[in-house]
Coordinates of C-alpha atoms in Angstrom, one line a residue:
X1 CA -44.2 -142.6 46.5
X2 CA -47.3 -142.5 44.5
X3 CA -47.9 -140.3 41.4
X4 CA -51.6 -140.0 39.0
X5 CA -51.8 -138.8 35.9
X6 CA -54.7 -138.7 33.2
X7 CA -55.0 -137.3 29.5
X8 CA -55.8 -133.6 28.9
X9 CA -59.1 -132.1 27.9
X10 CA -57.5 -132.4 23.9
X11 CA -56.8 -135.7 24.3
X12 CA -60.1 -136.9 25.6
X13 CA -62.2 -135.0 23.0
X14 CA -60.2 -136.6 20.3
X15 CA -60.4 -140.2 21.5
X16 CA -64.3 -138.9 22.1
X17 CA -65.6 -136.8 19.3
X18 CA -68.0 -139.5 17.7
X19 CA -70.3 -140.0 20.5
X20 CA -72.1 -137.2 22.5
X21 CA -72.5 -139.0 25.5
X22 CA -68.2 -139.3 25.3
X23 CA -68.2 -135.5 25.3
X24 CA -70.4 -135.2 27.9
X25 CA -67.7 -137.3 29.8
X26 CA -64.6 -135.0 29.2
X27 CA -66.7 -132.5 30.6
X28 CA -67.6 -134.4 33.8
X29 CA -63.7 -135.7 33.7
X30 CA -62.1 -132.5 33.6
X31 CA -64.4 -130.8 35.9
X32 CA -63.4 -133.6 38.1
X33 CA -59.4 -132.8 37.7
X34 CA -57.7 -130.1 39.5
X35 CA -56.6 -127.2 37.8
X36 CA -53.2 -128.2 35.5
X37 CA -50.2 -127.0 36.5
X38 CA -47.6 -124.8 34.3
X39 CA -45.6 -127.6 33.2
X40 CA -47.9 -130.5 33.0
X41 CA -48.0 -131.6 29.0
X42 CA -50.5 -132.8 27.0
X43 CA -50.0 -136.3 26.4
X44 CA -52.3 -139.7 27.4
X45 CA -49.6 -140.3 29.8
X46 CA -47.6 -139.2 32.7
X47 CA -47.3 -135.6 33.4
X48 CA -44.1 -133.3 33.9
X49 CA -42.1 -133.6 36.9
X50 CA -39.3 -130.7 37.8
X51 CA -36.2 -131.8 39.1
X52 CA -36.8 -130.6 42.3
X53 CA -39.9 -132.7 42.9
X54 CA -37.4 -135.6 41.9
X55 CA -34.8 -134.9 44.3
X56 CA -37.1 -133.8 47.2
X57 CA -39.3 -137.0 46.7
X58 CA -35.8 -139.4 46.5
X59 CA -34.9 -137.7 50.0
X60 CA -38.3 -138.6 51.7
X61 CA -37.2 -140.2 54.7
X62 CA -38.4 -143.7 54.4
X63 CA -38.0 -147.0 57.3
X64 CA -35.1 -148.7 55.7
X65 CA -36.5 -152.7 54.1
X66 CA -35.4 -155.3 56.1
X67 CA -33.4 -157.8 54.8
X68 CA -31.8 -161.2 55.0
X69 CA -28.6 -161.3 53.0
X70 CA -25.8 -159.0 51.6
X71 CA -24.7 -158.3 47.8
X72 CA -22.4 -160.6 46.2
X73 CA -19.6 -158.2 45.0
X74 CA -18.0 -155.8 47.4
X75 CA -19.0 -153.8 49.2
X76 CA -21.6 -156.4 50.7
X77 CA -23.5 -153.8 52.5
X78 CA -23.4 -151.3 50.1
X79 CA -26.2 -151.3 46.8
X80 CA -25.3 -151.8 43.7
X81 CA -26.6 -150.8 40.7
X82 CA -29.0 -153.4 38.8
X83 CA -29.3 -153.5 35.4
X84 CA -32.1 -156.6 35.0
X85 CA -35.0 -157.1 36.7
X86 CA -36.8 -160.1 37.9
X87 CA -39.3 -161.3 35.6
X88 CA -38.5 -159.2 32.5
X89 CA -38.6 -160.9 29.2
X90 CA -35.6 -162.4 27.9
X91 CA -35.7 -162.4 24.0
X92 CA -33.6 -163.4 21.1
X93 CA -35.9 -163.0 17.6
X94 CA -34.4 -165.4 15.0
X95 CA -36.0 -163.2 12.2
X96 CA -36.9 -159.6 11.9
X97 CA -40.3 -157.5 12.1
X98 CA -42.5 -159.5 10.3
X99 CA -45.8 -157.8 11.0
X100 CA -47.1 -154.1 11.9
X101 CA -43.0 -153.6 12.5
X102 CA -44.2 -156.0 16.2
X103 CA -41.3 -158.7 16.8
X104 CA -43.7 -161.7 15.2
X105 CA -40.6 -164.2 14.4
X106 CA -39.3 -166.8 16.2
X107 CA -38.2 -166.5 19.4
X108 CA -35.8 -167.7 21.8
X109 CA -38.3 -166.1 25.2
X110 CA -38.6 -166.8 28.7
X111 CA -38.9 -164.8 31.9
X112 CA -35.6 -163.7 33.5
X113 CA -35.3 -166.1 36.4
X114 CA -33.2 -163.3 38.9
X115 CA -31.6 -159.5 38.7
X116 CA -28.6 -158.7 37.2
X117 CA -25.9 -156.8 39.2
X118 CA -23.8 -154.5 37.1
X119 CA -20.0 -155.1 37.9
X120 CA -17.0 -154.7 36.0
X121 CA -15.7 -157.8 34.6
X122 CA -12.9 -159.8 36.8
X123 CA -14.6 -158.4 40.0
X124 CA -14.6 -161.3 42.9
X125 CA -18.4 -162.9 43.4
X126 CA -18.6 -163.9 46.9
X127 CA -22.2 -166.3 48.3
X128 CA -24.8 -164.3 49.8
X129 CA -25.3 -167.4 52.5
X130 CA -23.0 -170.2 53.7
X131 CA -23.8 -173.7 52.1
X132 CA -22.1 -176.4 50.0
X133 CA -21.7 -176.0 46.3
X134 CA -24.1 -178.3 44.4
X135 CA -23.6 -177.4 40.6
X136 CA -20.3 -176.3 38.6
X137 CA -20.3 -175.3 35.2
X138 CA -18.1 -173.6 33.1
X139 CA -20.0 -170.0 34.1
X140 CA -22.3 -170.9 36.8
X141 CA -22.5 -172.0 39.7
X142 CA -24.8 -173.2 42.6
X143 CA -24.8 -173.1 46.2
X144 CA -27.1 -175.0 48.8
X145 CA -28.1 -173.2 51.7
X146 CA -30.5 -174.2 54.8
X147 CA -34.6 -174.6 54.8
X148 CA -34.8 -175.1 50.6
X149 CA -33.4 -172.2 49.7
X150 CA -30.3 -172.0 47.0
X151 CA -28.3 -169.2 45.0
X152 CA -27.1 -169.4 41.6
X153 CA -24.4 -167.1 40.3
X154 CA -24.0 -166.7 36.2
X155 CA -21.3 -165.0 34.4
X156 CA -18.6 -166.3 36.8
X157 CA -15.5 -168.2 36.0
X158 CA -15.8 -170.5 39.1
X159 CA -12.8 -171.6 41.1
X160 CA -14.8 -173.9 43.2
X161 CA -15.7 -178.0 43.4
X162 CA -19.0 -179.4 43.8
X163 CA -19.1 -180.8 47.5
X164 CA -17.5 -177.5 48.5
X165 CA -18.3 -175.3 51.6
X166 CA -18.2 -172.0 51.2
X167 CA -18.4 -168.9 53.6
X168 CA -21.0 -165.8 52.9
X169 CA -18.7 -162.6 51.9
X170 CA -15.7 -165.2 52.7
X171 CA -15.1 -167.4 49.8
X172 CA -14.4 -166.7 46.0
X173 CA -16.9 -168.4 44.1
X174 CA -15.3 -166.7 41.2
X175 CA -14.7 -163.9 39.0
X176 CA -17.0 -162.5 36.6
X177 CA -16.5 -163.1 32.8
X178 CA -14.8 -160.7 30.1
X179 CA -17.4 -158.5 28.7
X180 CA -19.9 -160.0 30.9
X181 CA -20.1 -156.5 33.2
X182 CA -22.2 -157.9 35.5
X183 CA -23.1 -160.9 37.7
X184 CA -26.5 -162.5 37.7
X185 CA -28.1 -163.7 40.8
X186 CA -31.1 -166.5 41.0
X187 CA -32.4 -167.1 44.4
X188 CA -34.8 -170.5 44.8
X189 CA -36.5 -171.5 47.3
X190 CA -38.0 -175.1 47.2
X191 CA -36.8 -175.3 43.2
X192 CA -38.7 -172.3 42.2
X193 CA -36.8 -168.7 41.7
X194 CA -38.2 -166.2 43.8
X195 CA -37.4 -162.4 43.8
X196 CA -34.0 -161.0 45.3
X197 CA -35.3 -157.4 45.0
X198 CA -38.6 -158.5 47.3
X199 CA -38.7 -157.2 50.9
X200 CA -36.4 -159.4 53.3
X201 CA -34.6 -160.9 50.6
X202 CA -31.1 -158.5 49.3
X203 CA -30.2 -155.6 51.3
X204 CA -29.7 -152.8 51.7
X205 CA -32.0 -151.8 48.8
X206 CA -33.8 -148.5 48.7
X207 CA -35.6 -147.6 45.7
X208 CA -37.2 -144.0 44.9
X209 CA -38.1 -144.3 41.2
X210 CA -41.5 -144.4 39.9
X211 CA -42.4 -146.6 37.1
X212 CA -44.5 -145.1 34.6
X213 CA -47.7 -146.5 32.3
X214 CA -46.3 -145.0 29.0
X215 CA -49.4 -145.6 27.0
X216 CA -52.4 -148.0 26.6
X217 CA -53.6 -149.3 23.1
X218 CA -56.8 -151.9 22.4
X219 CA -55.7 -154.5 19.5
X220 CA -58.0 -157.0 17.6
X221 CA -55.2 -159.6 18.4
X222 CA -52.2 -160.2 20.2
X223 CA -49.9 -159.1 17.1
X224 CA -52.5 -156.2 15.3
X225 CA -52.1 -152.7 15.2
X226 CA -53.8 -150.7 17.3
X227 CA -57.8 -149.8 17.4
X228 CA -59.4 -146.6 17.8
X229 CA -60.6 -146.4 21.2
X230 CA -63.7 -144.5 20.3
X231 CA -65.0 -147.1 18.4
X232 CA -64.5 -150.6 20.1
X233 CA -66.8 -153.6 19.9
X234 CA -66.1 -157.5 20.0
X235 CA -63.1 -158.8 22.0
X236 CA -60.3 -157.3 22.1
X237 CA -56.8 -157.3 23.8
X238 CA -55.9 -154.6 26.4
X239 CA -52.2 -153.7 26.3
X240 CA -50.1 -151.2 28.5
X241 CA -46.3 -150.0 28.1
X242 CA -44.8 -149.7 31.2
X243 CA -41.4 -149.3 32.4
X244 CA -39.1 -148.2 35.2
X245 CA -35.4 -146.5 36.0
X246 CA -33.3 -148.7 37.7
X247 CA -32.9 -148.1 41.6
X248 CA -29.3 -146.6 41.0
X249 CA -27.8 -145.4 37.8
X250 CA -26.4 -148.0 35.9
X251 CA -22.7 -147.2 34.1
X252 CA -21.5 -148.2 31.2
X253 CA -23.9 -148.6 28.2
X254 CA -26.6 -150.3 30.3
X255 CA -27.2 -146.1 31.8
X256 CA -30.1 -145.0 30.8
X257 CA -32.0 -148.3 29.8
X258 CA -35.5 -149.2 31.1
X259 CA -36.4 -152.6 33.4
X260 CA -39.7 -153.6 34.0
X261 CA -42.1 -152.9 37.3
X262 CA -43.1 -155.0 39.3
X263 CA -47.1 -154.9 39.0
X264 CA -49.5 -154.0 36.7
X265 CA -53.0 -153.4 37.9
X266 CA -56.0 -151.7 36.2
X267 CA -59.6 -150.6 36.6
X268 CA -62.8 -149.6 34.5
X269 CA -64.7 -146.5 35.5
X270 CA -68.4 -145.4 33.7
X271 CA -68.2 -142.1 32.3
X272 CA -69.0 -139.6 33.1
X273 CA -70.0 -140.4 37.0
X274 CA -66.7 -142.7 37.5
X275 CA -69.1 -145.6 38.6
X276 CA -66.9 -148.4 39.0
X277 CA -67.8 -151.1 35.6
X278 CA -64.5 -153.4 36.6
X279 CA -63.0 -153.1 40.0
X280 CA -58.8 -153.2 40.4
X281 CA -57.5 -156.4 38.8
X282 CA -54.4 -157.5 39.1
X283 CA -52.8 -157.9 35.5
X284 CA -49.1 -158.9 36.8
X285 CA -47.3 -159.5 39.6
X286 CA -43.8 -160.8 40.3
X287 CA -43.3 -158.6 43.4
X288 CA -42.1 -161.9 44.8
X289 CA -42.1 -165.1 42.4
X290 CA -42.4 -165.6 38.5
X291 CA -46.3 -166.2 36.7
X292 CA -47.4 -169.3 37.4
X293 CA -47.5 -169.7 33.7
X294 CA -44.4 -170.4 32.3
X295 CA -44.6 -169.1 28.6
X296 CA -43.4 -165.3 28.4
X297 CA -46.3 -164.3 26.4
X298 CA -48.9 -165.2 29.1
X299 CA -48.1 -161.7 30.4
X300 CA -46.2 -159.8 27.6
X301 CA -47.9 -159.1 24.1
X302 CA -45.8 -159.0 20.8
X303 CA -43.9 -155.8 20.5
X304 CA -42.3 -156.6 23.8
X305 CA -38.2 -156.9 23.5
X306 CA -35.7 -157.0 26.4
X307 CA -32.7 -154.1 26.2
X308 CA -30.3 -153.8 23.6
X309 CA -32.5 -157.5 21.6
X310 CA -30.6 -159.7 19.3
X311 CA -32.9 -160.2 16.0
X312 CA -31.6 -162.8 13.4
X313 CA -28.1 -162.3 13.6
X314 CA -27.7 -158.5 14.5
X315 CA -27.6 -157.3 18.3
X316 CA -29.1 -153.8 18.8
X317 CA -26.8 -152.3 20.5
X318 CA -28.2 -149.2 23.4
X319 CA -32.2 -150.1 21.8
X320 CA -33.8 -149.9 24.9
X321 CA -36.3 -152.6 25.6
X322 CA -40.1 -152.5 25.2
X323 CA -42.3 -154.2 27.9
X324 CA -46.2 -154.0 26.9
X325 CA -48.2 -155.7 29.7
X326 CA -51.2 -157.7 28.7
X327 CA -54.0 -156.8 31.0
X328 CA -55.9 -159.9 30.7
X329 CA -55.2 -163.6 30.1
X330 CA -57.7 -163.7 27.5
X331 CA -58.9 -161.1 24.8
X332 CA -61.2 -158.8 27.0
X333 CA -65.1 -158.7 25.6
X334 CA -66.6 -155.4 25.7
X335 CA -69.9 -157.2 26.0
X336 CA -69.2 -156.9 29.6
X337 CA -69.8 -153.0 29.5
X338 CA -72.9 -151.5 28.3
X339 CA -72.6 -149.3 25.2
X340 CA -70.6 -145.9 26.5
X341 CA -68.0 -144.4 27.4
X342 CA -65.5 -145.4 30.0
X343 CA -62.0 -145.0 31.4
X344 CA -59.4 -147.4 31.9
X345 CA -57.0 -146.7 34.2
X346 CA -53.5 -148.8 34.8
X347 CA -51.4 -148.4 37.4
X348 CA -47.3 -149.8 37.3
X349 CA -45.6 -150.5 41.2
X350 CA -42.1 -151.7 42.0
X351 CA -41.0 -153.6 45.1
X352 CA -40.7 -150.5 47.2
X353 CA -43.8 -150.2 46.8
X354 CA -43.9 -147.0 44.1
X355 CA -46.6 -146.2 41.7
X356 CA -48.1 -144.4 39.0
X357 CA -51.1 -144.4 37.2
X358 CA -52.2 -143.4 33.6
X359 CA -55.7 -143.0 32.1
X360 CA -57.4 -144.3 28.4
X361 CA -60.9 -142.9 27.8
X362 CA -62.5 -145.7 25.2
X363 CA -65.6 -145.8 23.9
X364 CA -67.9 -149.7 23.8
X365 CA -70.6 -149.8 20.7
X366 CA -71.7 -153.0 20.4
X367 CA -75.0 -152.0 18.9
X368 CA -75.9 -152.5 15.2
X369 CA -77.2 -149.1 15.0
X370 CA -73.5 -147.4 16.0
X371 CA -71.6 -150.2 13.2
X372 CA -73.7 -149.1 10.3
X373 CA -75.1 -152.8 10.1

């Protein structure tokens, strides 16, 4: 399922209106565009979709994902609805907004190592594959399995021994933990967590949503407010918001709340004649394993919070979370592009492979003569 969607004609002339050669873009960028339908809105974003165009994309027929083990809850062949994805940022703030209201404090962060599997607390958690039990704790435990590979299973309370063997969809491992709602799955292969949402892993696992590029912003620094995007020079960090639904509505107080994609790529276009200035880049990607970069803020900039986030000592209960993608390691320097206008366009996928794509028209002056100096 692929979608596109750019900025409209009043956007692009108001990120544009200091520079003629900008207007003379939003010409050649409109002219470029097919004609808008009814409903599409006027944002930098994603355009309207009906209901209809939901449903009738969601029953596309599609070749079902192979796979290579069941759920851990019952029905084992059946999906079930997950509430965290691979990869997103787990976040606890010890303080509160301490600059440009971004989440600056403290922070208890790190990548979520696996998916979380919404179930209702007490409900039986069964291993995905056969092996012996390596690691008990008092709400986790660990299974071996054959060729490296391993399963942990958190918000349990185990009834199992280490140096137990235990049957896939056979043996209690245990039941999951009051007000817990949900069971949380690592997979490892070789000691490193690897994504259970990635093709041959869990299954069955279909998945129509689209994620969505919600916006893109240019900052001075990691924790600054945003810059105009007519007027940018220097370095500067490119940041995208970007989310997705979950595969399957999630109950309970989780419904409704974002998780992250997959992938973030993004490209550079010359306006007005779409020259390519920076070919398709690969900003993230834990399609199948986590950043080989440990530290959370490798890939997320500050403003990013998981779901319902915990600052100082109050938990914000239904917030849902923020996920703004860095688009480069490094702040980006516009001294790569000529003076000019240009696009950038970002693109979010999931595992299933959907995508969509959003547009920011920016404007490089680098020269003296365009500062005032």
């Amino acid at each position: 399922m692929t979608t596109t969607s750019h900025s409209s004609l009043g956007a692009l002339r108001r990120h544009c209106i200091t520079a003629v050669a900008c207007l003379a873009a939003v010409a050649a960028f409109v002219a470029r565009e097919p004609a808008a339908p009814a409903h599409r809105v006027a944002t930098t974003v994603n355009a309207s979709v009906s209901n209809a165009d939901v449903l009738a994309r969601a029953a596309a027929p599609k070749a079902p994902r192979t796979f290579s083990y069941g759920w851990p809850v019952r029905p084992f062949d059946r999906q079930h609805p997950v509430r965290g994805s691979f990869a997103d940022p787990r976040s606890i703030f010890l303080g509160a907004p301490t600059r440009h209201g971004l989440l600056t404090s403290a922070c208890a962060c790190s990548y979520h190592q696996g998916i979380d599997i919404s179930a209702p607390d007490g409900t039986p958690v069964y291993p995905v594959r056969s092996g012996t039990v390596r690691i008990v704790t008092s709400e986790w435990v660990e299974v071996d399995s054959n060729a490296g590979s391993a399963f942990q299973y958190w918000h349990i309370a185990p009834l199992v021994r280490v140096g137990d063997h235990v049957e896939e969809r056979r043996t209690v491992l245990g039941h999951i933990l009051k007000a817990s709602n949900h069971v949380h799955l690592t997979q490892l292969q070789d000691g490193r967590a690897v994504n259970p949402l990635a093709a041959g892993n869990i299954g069955p696992y279909a998945d129509a949503t689209t994620p969505h590029v919600n916006r893109i912003e240019f900052r001075a620094s990691d924790a600054a407010s945003p810059l105009l995007p007519e007027f940018l020079h220097g370095r500067v960090e490119l940041v995208a918001d970007a989310s997705d639904e979950p595969a399957i509505p999630v109950p309970g107080r989780w419904n409704g709340l974002p998780v992250t994609p997959a992938k973030i790529t993004f490209r550079v276009e010359h306006l007005p004649d779409h020259r390519v200035a920076i070919a398709e880049t690969v900003a993230a990607d834990v399609t199948r394993s986590l950043p080989a970069t440990p530290d959370m803020w490798h890939t997320y900039a500050r403003g990013t919070h998981m779901n319902m986030v915990k600052m100082g000592s109050h938990r914000y209960w239904f917030q849902p979370g923020v996920y703004l993608f860095k688009l480069t390691p490094a702040p980006f320097d516009t001294h790569r592009l000529p003076d000019g206008a240009y696009a950038l366009i970002v693109t979010a996928s999931d595992t299933a492979g959907n995508h969509s794509s959003s547009t920011q028209i920016f404007s490089v002056h680098n020269r003296a003569s365009w500062l005032g100096a």
